[in-house]
Amino acid sequence: MIYFDNSATTKIDEHVLEAMLPWLREEYGNASSTYMLGRRARVAIESAREELASLINAHPAEIVFTSGGTEANNTVLKSCLVESALAQRIISSKTEHHAILHPLAEVERQGYEVLLADVDEWGRVNPAELAKHNSKGTVLSIMHANNETGCIQPLQELREQLPDVFLHSDAVQSFGKIPFDVQEMGLDFASFSAHKIHGPKGIGALFVRKGIDFKAHQQGGGQERNRRAGTEAVALIVGFQHAARTAVAEHESRAAHTARLVALLRHELRQRIPQLRINTPTEYALPHILNLSFLDAEKLDGEAILQMMDMKGIACSNGSACVSGTMQPSHVLAAMGRPDAEAKAAVRFSLSKDSTEAEVYRVVEVMAEIIAGMRS
Ligand code: PLP
């Protein structure tokens, strides 16, 4: 199989799995227990917290482990409005992941003010345009990089233009792929997930800047300094630590490798397939993603393209959600101004450190055949 869907999830690294196993077998203690077995689990968690914090230039007390990016996003948005009562409104953008857009729809339904900013044709928000919303009592939540197109948002400029807001960024796709520094970006909150960087599924983190009076959204025990109740998943946290360590240490070589392959993919697809539109910017994009659509999309069937690729042993995806059996256009491409048909038949390739040149050539070959077949 050729796996070109690394934005959906990645293969867990062998060394990550090895590091986790003892914490699933003999080291089964509850980190809140005071005897030796529990204390060892506590030490493992706190060591992971320290390392993760240092990788994003934060303090360990600023890291809250969660079950993943979705929980980190829900927690920050809802706690800011409700439990922590730090803000009365949230500004975000139309191209955010559903793990932002759906909780926002829910809080809007509950009566909070939500505003979704437009993006340009490459999916970027306009910091100067957003500047008019600078005010205390506002959360600005803008993803670092988009999961469908790889487009990177101008977070530093946003911070400069909106100095008074609480700034949150969903960094699930960018962390470990490109440099990420909470101080440089002036972030108050950020969300992370391990399974996009060859770590385990079901674990992530929320960065909460020190000094912010942040209260738990999920109540129960006093874990995570009363900011997230629930027995800590020691093995997953250790797995996250190892995956994050390697991703950050190797990010330059991984980025160089995937960027070279994506450039080749971009070039070869253009050579072989007419009427192609590339939706991933050449500047301001993650190195490993390529999103494309077709100018004659009304003649093509997006779902069938993916199924035929699958039958040829190629895993890739698009941003369209399949709701009750019908394809919905990608909300990201729609916000970027692509017509409905095009936003329904897009294809996203997302590569990894393990992808090869031979795989790129094979994918181009198969894709060109499928599209030519559909057009004739
Ligand atoms: N945010 C973005 C940008 C994502 O791409 C994803 C996963 O696809 C999530 C959040 C959700 O993260 P998790 O799967 O860890 O809940």
Tab-separated table of C-alpha atoms and ligand atoms in Angstrom:
chain	number	residue	atom	x	y	z
A	1	MET	CA	0.000	0.000	0.000
A	2	ILE	CA	1.082	3.565	-0.648
A	3	TYR	CA	0.064	5.663	2.340
A	4	PHE	CA	-0.298	9.307	1.321
A	5	ASP	CA	-2.757	10.314	4.048
A	6	ASN	CA	-0.442	11.377	6.854
A	7	SER	CA	-2.574	14.408	7.710
A	8	ALA	CA	-5.318	12.002	8.754
A	9	THR	CA	-2.943	10.020	10.918
A	10	THR	CA	0.552	8.555	10.836
A	11	LYS	CA	2.102	5.162	11.428
A	12	ILE	CA	3.365	4.880	14.990
A	13	ASP	CA	7.159	4.735	15.159
A	14	GLU	CA	8.653	1.501	16.469
A	15	HIS	CA	10.756	3.295	19.104
A	16	VAL	CA	7.627	5.111	20.322
A	17	LEU	CA	5.758	1.833	20.721
A	18	GLU	CA	8.734	0.264	22.520
A	19	ALA	CA	8.889	3.186	24.953
A	20	MET	CA	5.172	2.791	25.703
A	21	LEU	CA	5.055	-0.954	26.313
A	22	PRO	CA	6.460	-1.065	29.877
A	23	TRP	CA	3.758	1.452	30.897
A	24	LEU	CA	1.092	-0.924	29.606
A	25	ARG	CA	2.603	-4.074	31.128
A	26	GLU	CA	4.388	-4.015	34.455
A	27	GLU	CA	4.239	-0.251	35.177
A	28	TYR	CA	0.482	-0.049	35.559
A	29	GLY	CA	0.361	2.278	38.558
A	30	ASN	CA	-2.007	5.201	38.939
A	31	ALA	CA	0.075	8.386	38.960
A	32	SER	CA	-2.014	9.731	41.856
A	33	SER	CA	-1.073	6.800	44.119
A	34	THR	CA	1.544	7.538	46.736
A	35	TYR	CA	3.335	4.144	46.795
A	36	MET	CA	6.289	3.334	44.546
A	37	LEU	CA	4.312	2.039	41.529
A	38	GLY	CA	2.297	5.241	41.423
A	39	ARG	CA	5.293	7.467	42.032
A	40	ARG	CA	7.124	5.968	39.059
A	41	ALA	CA	4.141	6.744	36.841
A	42	ARG	CA	4.098	10.301	38.193
A	43	VAL	CA	7.800	10.722	37.409
A	44	ALA	CA	7.220	9.479	33.837
A	45	ILE	CA	4.372	11.941	33.298
A	46	GLU	CA	6.251	14.889	34.735
A	47	SER	CA	9.318	14.082	32.658
A	48	ALA	CA	7.126	14.004	29.535
A	49	ARG	CA	5.539	17.307	30.533
A	50	GLU	CA	8.957	18.924	30.989
A	51	GLU	CA	10.231	17.707	27.663
A	52	LEU	CA	7.109	18.668	25.732
A	53	ALA	CA	7.186	22.123	27.336
A	54	SER	CA	10.820	22.637	26.376
A	55	LEU	CA	10.060	21.633	22.765
A	56	ILE	CA	7.599	24.526	22.407
A	57	ASN	CA	9.509	26.951	24.656
A	58	ALA	CA	6.951	26.763	27.454
A	59	HIS	CA	7.074	26.031	31.178
A	60	PRO	CA	6.015	22.510	32.302
A	61	ALA	CA	3.172	23.981	34.383
A	62	GLU	CA	1.737	25.349	31.131
A	63	ILE	CA	1.081	21.883	29.672
A	64	VAL	CA	-2.232	20.077	30.238
A	65	PHE	CA	-2.483	16.569	28.785
A	66	THR	CA	-5.745	15.828	26.969
A	67	SER	CA	-7.129	12.963	24.901
A	68	GLY	CA	-6.072	14.721	21.700
A	69	GLY	CA	-6.525	17.813	19.580
A	70	THR	CA	-10.317	17.682	19.633
A	71	GLU	CA	-10.460	17.737	23.411
A	72	ALA	CA	-7.827	20.479	23.659
A	73	ASN	CA	-9.856	22.635	21.235
A	74	ASN	CA	-13.198	21.998	22.962
A	75	THR	CA	-11.628	22.645	26.349
A	76	VAL	CA	-10.047	25.959	25.501
A	77	LEU	CA	-13.044	27.396	23.651
A	78	LYS	CA	-15.660	26.314	26.158
A	79	SER	CA	-13.644	26.957	29.306
A	80	CYS	CA	-12.715	30.468	28.150
A	81	LEU	CA	-16.410	31.304	27.782
A	82	VAL	CA	-17.965	29.290	30.579
A	83	GLU	CA	-15.845	27.815	33.382
A	84	SER	CA	-13.018	30.377	33.296
A	85	ALA	CA	-15.252	33.262	32.137
A	86	LEU	CA	-12.305	34.973	30.450
A	87	ALA	CA	-14.172	36.010	27.321
A	88	GLN	CA	-17.624	36.699	25.926
A	89	ARG	CA	-16.888	36.156	22.254
A	90	ILE	CA	-14.743	34.073	19.954
A	91	ILE	CA	-13.329	35.022	16.592
A	92	SER	CA	-12.080	32.257	14.357
A	93	SER	CA	-11.920	31.504	10.642
A	94	LYS	CA	-13.983	29.643	8.078
A	95	THR	CA	-11.218	27.150	7.286
A	96	GLU	CA	-10.704	25.774	10.796
A	97	HIS	CA	-11.002	22.046	11.501
A	98	HIS	CA	-14.400	20.764	12.600
A	99	ALA	CA	-12.854	20.306	16.060
A	100	ILE	CA	-13.054	24.107	16.237
A	101	LEU	CA	-16.062	24.873	14.036
A	102	HIS	CA	-18.457	22.412	15.667
A	103	PRO	CA	-17.799	23.478	19.290
A	104	LEU	CA	-18.147	27.072	18.073
A	105	ALA	CA	-21.527	26.283	16.517
A	106	GLU	CA	-22.551	24.827	19.866
A	107	VAL	CA	-21.490	27.838	21.957
A	108	GLU	CA	-23.168	30.138	19.431
A	109	ARG	CA	-26.348	28.119	19.866
A	110	GLN	CA	-25.986	28.740	23.591
A	111	GLY	CA	-25.963	32.488	22.953
A	112	TYR	CA	-22.269	33.421	22.799
A	113	GLU	CA	-20.980	35.663	20.049
A	114	VAL	CA	-18.984	33.861	17.374
A	115	LEU	CA	-17.489	35.405	14.287
A	116	LEU	CA	-15.817	33.443	11.485
A	117	ALA	CA	-13.347	35.445	9.412
A	118	ASP	CA	-13.061	35.091	5.637
A	119	VAL	CA	-9.865	33.872	4.001
A	120	ASP	CA	-8.209	34.744	0.707
A	121	GLU	CA	-7.934	32.423	-2.296
A	122	TRP	CA	-5.023	30.586	-0.631
A	123	GLY	CA	-6.845	30.205	2.658
A	124	ARG	CA	-5.103	32.932	4.672
A	125	VAL	CA	-6.853	35.288	7.061
A	126	ASN	CA	-6.055	38.988	6.843
A	127	PRO	CA	-4.544	40.303	10.124
A	128	ALA	CA	-5.144	43.967	9.186
A	129	GLU	CA	-8.794	43.174	8.506
A	130	LEU	CA	-9.137	41.371	11.844
A	131	ALA	CA	-7.445	44.191	13.782
A	132	LYS	CA	-10.784	45.950	14.284
A	133	HIS	CA	-11.801	43.095	16.598
A	134	ASN	CA	-8.935	43.691	19.010
A	135	SER	CA	-10.442	43.860	22.464
A	136	LYS	CA	-10.229	42.309	25.895
A	137	GLY	CA	-12.781	39.584	26.531
A	138	THR	CA	-12.225	38.108	23.061
A	139	VAL	CA	-10.621	34.805	22.096
A	140	LEU	CA	-9.026	34.699	18.659
A	141	SER	CA	-8.644	31.075	17.586
A	142	ILE	CA	-6.722	30.588	14.349
A	143	MET	CA	-5.108	27.320	13.316
A	144	HIS	CA	-1.373	27.329	12.700
A	145	ALA	CA	-1.617	25.238	9.529
A	146	ASN	CA	-4.603	23.887	7.659
A	147	ASN	CA	-5.158	20.130	7.559
A	148	GLU	CA	-6.574	20.087	4.008
A	149	THR	CA	-4.274	22.478	2.170
A	150	GLY	CA	-1.261	22.896	4.483
A	151	CYS	CA	-1.669	26.710	4.366
A	152	ILE	CA	0.163	28.387	7.282
A	153	GLN	CA	-1.578	31.314	8.975
A	154	PRO	CA	0.254	34.555	9.895
A	155	LEU	CA	0.063	34.079	13.672
A	156	GLN	CA	2.785	36.550	14.585
A	157	GLU	CA	1.112	39.297	12.567
A	158	LEU	CA	-2.212	38.455	14.192
A	159	ARG	CA	-0.625	38.831	17.604
A	160	GLU	CA	0.816	42.204	16.576
A	161	GLN	CA	-2.498	43.454	15.200
A	162	LEU	CA	-4.606	42.116	18.077
A	163	PRO	CA	-2.492	42.542	21.223
A	164	ASP	CA	-5.419	42.447	23.674
A	165	VAL	CA	-7.166	39.200	22.695
A	166	PHE	CA	-6.543	35.737	24.100
A	167	LEU	CA	-4.780	34.055	21.172
A	168	HIS	CA	-5.346	30.329	20.663
A	169	SER	CA	-3.915	28.234	17.857
A	170	ASP	CA	-4.799	24.708	16.794
A	171	ALA	CA	-1.283	23.439	16.106
A	172	VAL	CA	-2.284	19.814	15.553
A	173	GLN	CA	-0.991	19.768	11.969
A	174	SER	CA	2.066	21.965	12.377
A	175	PHE	CA	3.728	20.830	15.591
A	176	GLY	CA	6.764	18.691	14.813
A	177	LYS	CA	6.612	19.643	11.127
A	178	ILE	CA	7.733	23.278	11.277
A	179	PRO	CA	9.252	25.331	14.125
A	180	PHE	CA	6.782	26.091	16.881
A	181	ASP	CA	7.536	28.486	19.718
A	182	VAL	CA	4.748	29.777	21.954
A	183	GLN	CA	6.794	32.807	23.035
A	184	GLU	CA	7.746	33.889	19.531
A	185	MET	CA	4.149	33.589	18.400
A	186	GLY	CA	2.777	35.278	21.504
A	187	LEU	CA	0.241	32.523	22.093
A	188	ASP	CA	-1.950	32.174	25.156
A	189	PHE	CA	-3.257	28.725	24.243
A	190	ALA	CA	-2.310	26.009	21.739
A	191	SER	CA	-3.620	22.522	20.924
A	192	PHE	CA	-1.509	19.481	20.034
A	193	SER	CA	-2.012	15.852	19.076
A	194	ALA	CA	0.432	12.927	19.053
A	195	HIS	CA	-0.957	10.794	16.250
A	196	LYS	CA	0.010	13.256	13.487
A	197	ILE	CA	3.702	12.876	14.372
A	198	HIS	CA	4.071	9.071	14.487
A	199	GLY	CA	2.822	8.885	18.060
A	200	PRO	CA	-0.207	7.072	19.518
A	201	LYS	CA	-3.841	8.073	19.004
A	202	GLY	CA	-5.873	9.369	21.933
A	203	ILE	CA	-3.337	11.731	23.457
A	204	GLY	CA	-2.654	15.423	23.002
A	205	ALA	CA	-2.041	18.540	25.007
A	206	LEU	CA	-3.238	22.032	25.629
A	207	PHE	CA	-0.756	24.816	26.304
A	208	VAL	CA	-2.161	27.390	28.760
A	209	ARG	CA	-0.002	30.458	29.365
A	210	LYS	CA	1.060	30.929	32.976
A	211	GLY	CA	-0.910	33.578	34.819
A	212	ILE	CA	-4.192	32.813	33.057
A	213	ASP	CA	-6.791	31.701	35.576
A	214	PHE	CA	-7.867	28.648	33.612
A	215	LYS	CA	-10.486	26.299	35.014
A	216	ALA	CA	-11.236	22.724	33.995
A	217	HIS	CA	-13.886	22.102	31.373
A	218	GLN	CA	-14.013	18.439	32.337
A	219	GLN	CA	-14.587	18.058	36.083
A	220	GLY	CA	-13.757	15.143	38.347
A	221	GLY	CA	-10.470	14.383	40.079
A	222	GLY	CA	-7.796	16.993	40.644
A	223	GLN	CA	-5.424	15.769	37.926
A	224	GLU	CA	-3.449	18.169	35.750
A	225	ARG	CA	-3.480	20.806	38.521
A	226	ASN	CA	-7.258	20.812	38.502
A	227	ARG	CA	-7.355	21.707	34.806
A	228	ARG	CA	-8.360	18.333	33.327
A	229	ALA	CA	-9.927	15.590	35.384
A	230	GLY	CA	-9.292	11.930	34.610
A	231	THR	CA	-6.644	9.307	35.368
A	232	GLU	CA	-3.596	10.077	33.240
A	233	ALA	CA	-2.879	7.709	30.342
A	234	VAL	CA	0.763	7.118	31.250
A	235	ALA	CA	1.710	4.956	28.253
A	236	LEU	CA	0.139	7.413	25.794
A	237	ILE	CA	1.835	10.377	27.450
A	238	VAL	CA	5.209	8.611	27.264
A	239	GLY	CA	4.510	7.762	23.609
A	240	PHE	CA	3.670	11.400	22.899
A	241	GLN	CA	6.929	12.482	24.549
A	242	HIS	CA	9.039	10.149	22.402
A	243	ALA	CA	7.217	11.000	19.173
A	244	ALA	CA	7.487	14.749	19.856
A	245	ARG	CA	11.170	14.506	20.733
A	246	THR	CA	12.002	12.742	17.470
A	247	ALA	CA	9.705	14.886	15.317
A	248	VAL	CA	11.235	18.120	16.579
A	249	ALA	CA	14.818	16.815	16.425
A	250	GLU	CA	14.317	15.571	12.864
A	251	HIS	CA	11.914	18.205	11.591
A	252	GLU	CA	14.418	19.799	9.223
A	253	SER	CA	15.424	16.574	7.503
A	254	ARG	CA	11.833	15.319	7.406
A	255	ALA	CA	10.654	18.644	5.947
A	256	ALA	CA	13.418	18.669	3.346
A	257	HIS	CA	12.527	15.107	2.330
A	258	THR	CA	8.770	15.646	2.064
A	259	ALA	CA	9.138	19.074	0.416
A	260	ARG	CA	11.331	17.563	-2.311
A	261	LEU	CA	8.795	14.793	-2.929
A	262	VAL	CA	5.839	17.218	-2.881
A	263	ALA	CA	7.618	19.446	-5.432
A	264	LEU	CA	8.119	16.385	-7.637
A	265	LEU	CA	4.483	15.357	-7.174
A	266	ARG	CA	3.309	18.884	-8.028
A	267	HIS	CA	5.492	18.971	-11.153
A	268	GLU	CA	4.601	15.501	-12.402
A	269	LEU	CA	0.867	15.946	-11.820
A	270	ARG	CA	0.942	19.212	-13.760
A	271	GLN	CA	2.748	17.478	-16.626
A	272	ARG	CA	0.317	14.589	-16.772
A	273	ILE	CA	-3.070	16.041	-15.863
A	274	PRO	CA	-4.531	19.065	-17.647
A	275	GLN	CA	-7.043	21.412	-15.995
A	276	LEU	CA	-5.487	20.899	-12.587
A	277	ARG	CA	-5.701	23.451	-9.800
A	278	ILE	CA	-3.258	23.280	-6.915
A	279	ASN	CA	-4.805	24.577	-3.704
A	280	THR	CA	-1.657	24.405	-1.587
A	281	PRO	CA	0.347	27.635	-1.667
A	282	THR	CA	4.029	27.366	-2.617
A	283	GLU	CA	4.976	29.794	0.142
A	284	TYR	CA	3.353	29.560	3.590
A	285	ALA	CA	2.562	25.849	3.469
A	286	LEU	CA	3.451	22.737	5.402
A	287	PRO	CA	6.119	20.806	3.508
A	288	HIS	CA	4.276	17.512	3.200
A	289	ILE	CA	0.783	18.377	1.891
A	290	LEU	CA	-0.511	18.843	-1.644
A	291	ASN	CA	-4.175	19.588	-2.262
A	292	LEU	CA	-5.531	19.645	-5.787
A	293	SER	CA	-8.804	20.059	-7.589
A	294	PHE	CA	-9.955	20.017	-11.193
A	295	LEU	CA	-11.235	22.926	-13.255
A	296	ASP	CA	-13.713	20.599	-14.994
A	297	ALA	CA	-14.794	19.058	-11.697
A	298	GLU	CA	-18.456	18.816	-12.706
A	299	LYS	CA	-17.397	15.995	-15.067
A	300	LEU	CA	-15.633	14.095	-12.275
A	301	ASP	CA	-16.740	12.182	-9.205
A	302	GLY	CA	-14.603	12.951	-6.160
A	303	GLU	CA	-15.670	9.920	-4.196
A	304	ALA	CA	-15.019	7.612	-7.148
A	305	ILE	CA	-11.504	9.049	-7.596
A	306	LEU	CA	-10.629	8.119	-4.022
A	307	GLN	CA	-12.234	4.676	-4.336
A	308	MET	CA	-10.321	3.927	-7.522
A	309	MET	CA	-7.072	5.083	-5.935
A	310	ASP	CA	-7.851	2.775	-3.017
A	311	MET	CA	-8.462	-0.157	-5.375
A	312	LYS	CA	-4.978	0.489	-6.783
A	313	GLY	CA	-3.522	0.395	-3.260
A	314	ILE	CA	-3.189	4.129	-2.700
A	315	ALA	CA	-4.547	5.760	0.460
A	316	CYS	CA	-5.298	9.458	0.063
A	317	SER	CA	-8.260	11.613	0.922
A	318	ASN	CA	-10.096	14.846	0.410
A	319	GLY	CA	-11.575	17.382	2.749
A	320	SER	CA	-15.152	16.595	1.912
A	321	ALA	CA	-17.221	15.060	4.627
A	322	CYS	CA	-19.539	12.243	3.689
A	323	VAL	CA	-22.810	13.111	5.402
A	324	SER	CA	-25.611	10.525	5.114
A	325	GLY	CA	-24.178	9.066	1.941
A	326	THR	CA	-23.777	12.303	0.003
A	327	MET	CA	-20.502	14.135	-0.510
A	328	GLN	CA	-20.418	17.598	0.980
A	329	PRO	CA	-18.052	20.136	-0.571
A	330	SER	CA	-14.934	20.868	1.471
A	331	HIS	CA	-15.716	23.872	3.672
A	332	VAL	CA	-12.070	24.891	3.383
A	333	LEU	CA	-12.028	25.029	-0.422
A	334	ALA	CA	-15.482	26.640	-0.441
A	335	ALA	CA	-14.179	29.403	1.867
A	336	MET	CA	-11.254	29.838	-0.535
A	337	GLY	CA	-13.774	30.587	-3.265
A	338	ARG	CA	-13.681	27.314	-5.188
A	339	PRO	CA	-16.952	26.401	-6.920
A	340	ASP	CA	-19.036	23.639	-5.319
A	341	ALA	CA	-18.156	20.943	-7.832
A	342	GLU	CA	-14.443	21.645	-7.383
A	343	ALA	CA	-14.724	21.668	-3.611
A	344	LYS	CA	-16.389	18.240	-3.814
A	345	ALA	CA	-13.786	16.559	-5.995
A	346	ALA	CA	-10.537	17.645	-4.380
A	347	VAL	CA	-7.709	15.278	-3.520
A	348	ARG	CA	-5.257	15.702	-0.669
A	349	PHE	CA	-1.929	13.932	-0.636
A	350	SER	CA	-0.013	14.114	2.623
A	351	LEU	CA	3.402	12.502	2.711
A	352	SER	CA	5.715	11.479	5.521
A	353	LYS	CA	9.368	10.795	6.279
A	354	ASP	CA	8.715	7.250	5.020
A	355	SER	CA	7.376	8.291	1.583
A	356	THR	CA	9.560	7.581	-1.451
A	357	GLU	CA	10.155	8.919	-4.955
A	358	ALA	CA	8.959	5.627	-6.465
A	359	GLU	CA	5.675	6.068	-4.607
A	360	VAL	CA	5.286	9.573	-6.027
A	361	TYR	CA	5.737	8.300	-9.603
A	362	ARG	CA	3.265	5.467	-9.009
A	363	VAL	CA	0.654	7.841	-7.541
A	364	VAL	CA	0.991	10.202	-10.518
A	365	GLU	CA	0.658	7.297	-12.953
A	366	VAL	CA	-2.498	5.953	-11.310
A	367	MET	CA	-4.060	9.369	-10.825
A	368	ALA	CA	-3.448	10.387	-14.450
A	369	GLU	CA	-5.058	7.135	-15.655
A	370	ILE	CA	-8.121	7.571	-13.423
A	371	ILE	CA	-8.739	11.182	-14.419
A	372	ALA	CA	-8.192	10.485	-18.126
A	373	GLY	CA	-10.611	7.556	-17.861
A	374	MET	CA	-13.283	9.684	-16.200
A	375	ARG	CA	-12.889	12.471	-18.727
A	376	SER	CA	-13.191	10.237	-21.792
B	1	PLP	N1	-7.246	19.965	14.514
B	1	PLP	C1	-6.734	19.683	13.311
B	1	PLP	C2	-6.205	20.788	12.460
B	1	PLP	C3	-6.678	18.366	12.860
B	1	PLP	O1	-6.179	18.093	11.664
B	1	PLP	C4	-7.189	17.341	13.699
B	1	PLP	C5	-7.209	15.928	13.250
B	1	PLP	O2	-7.442	15.632	12.107
B	1	PLP	C6	-7.707	17.690	14.944
B	1	PLP	C7	-7.702	19.020	15.325
B	1	PLP	C8	-8.238	16.656	15.899
B	1	PLP	O3	-7.186	16.051	16.606
B	1	PLP	P1	-7.414	14.632	17.330
B	1	PLP	O4	-7.569	13.629	16.229
B	1	PLP	O5	-6.165	14.424	18.142
B	1	PLP	O6	-8.611	14.758	18.173
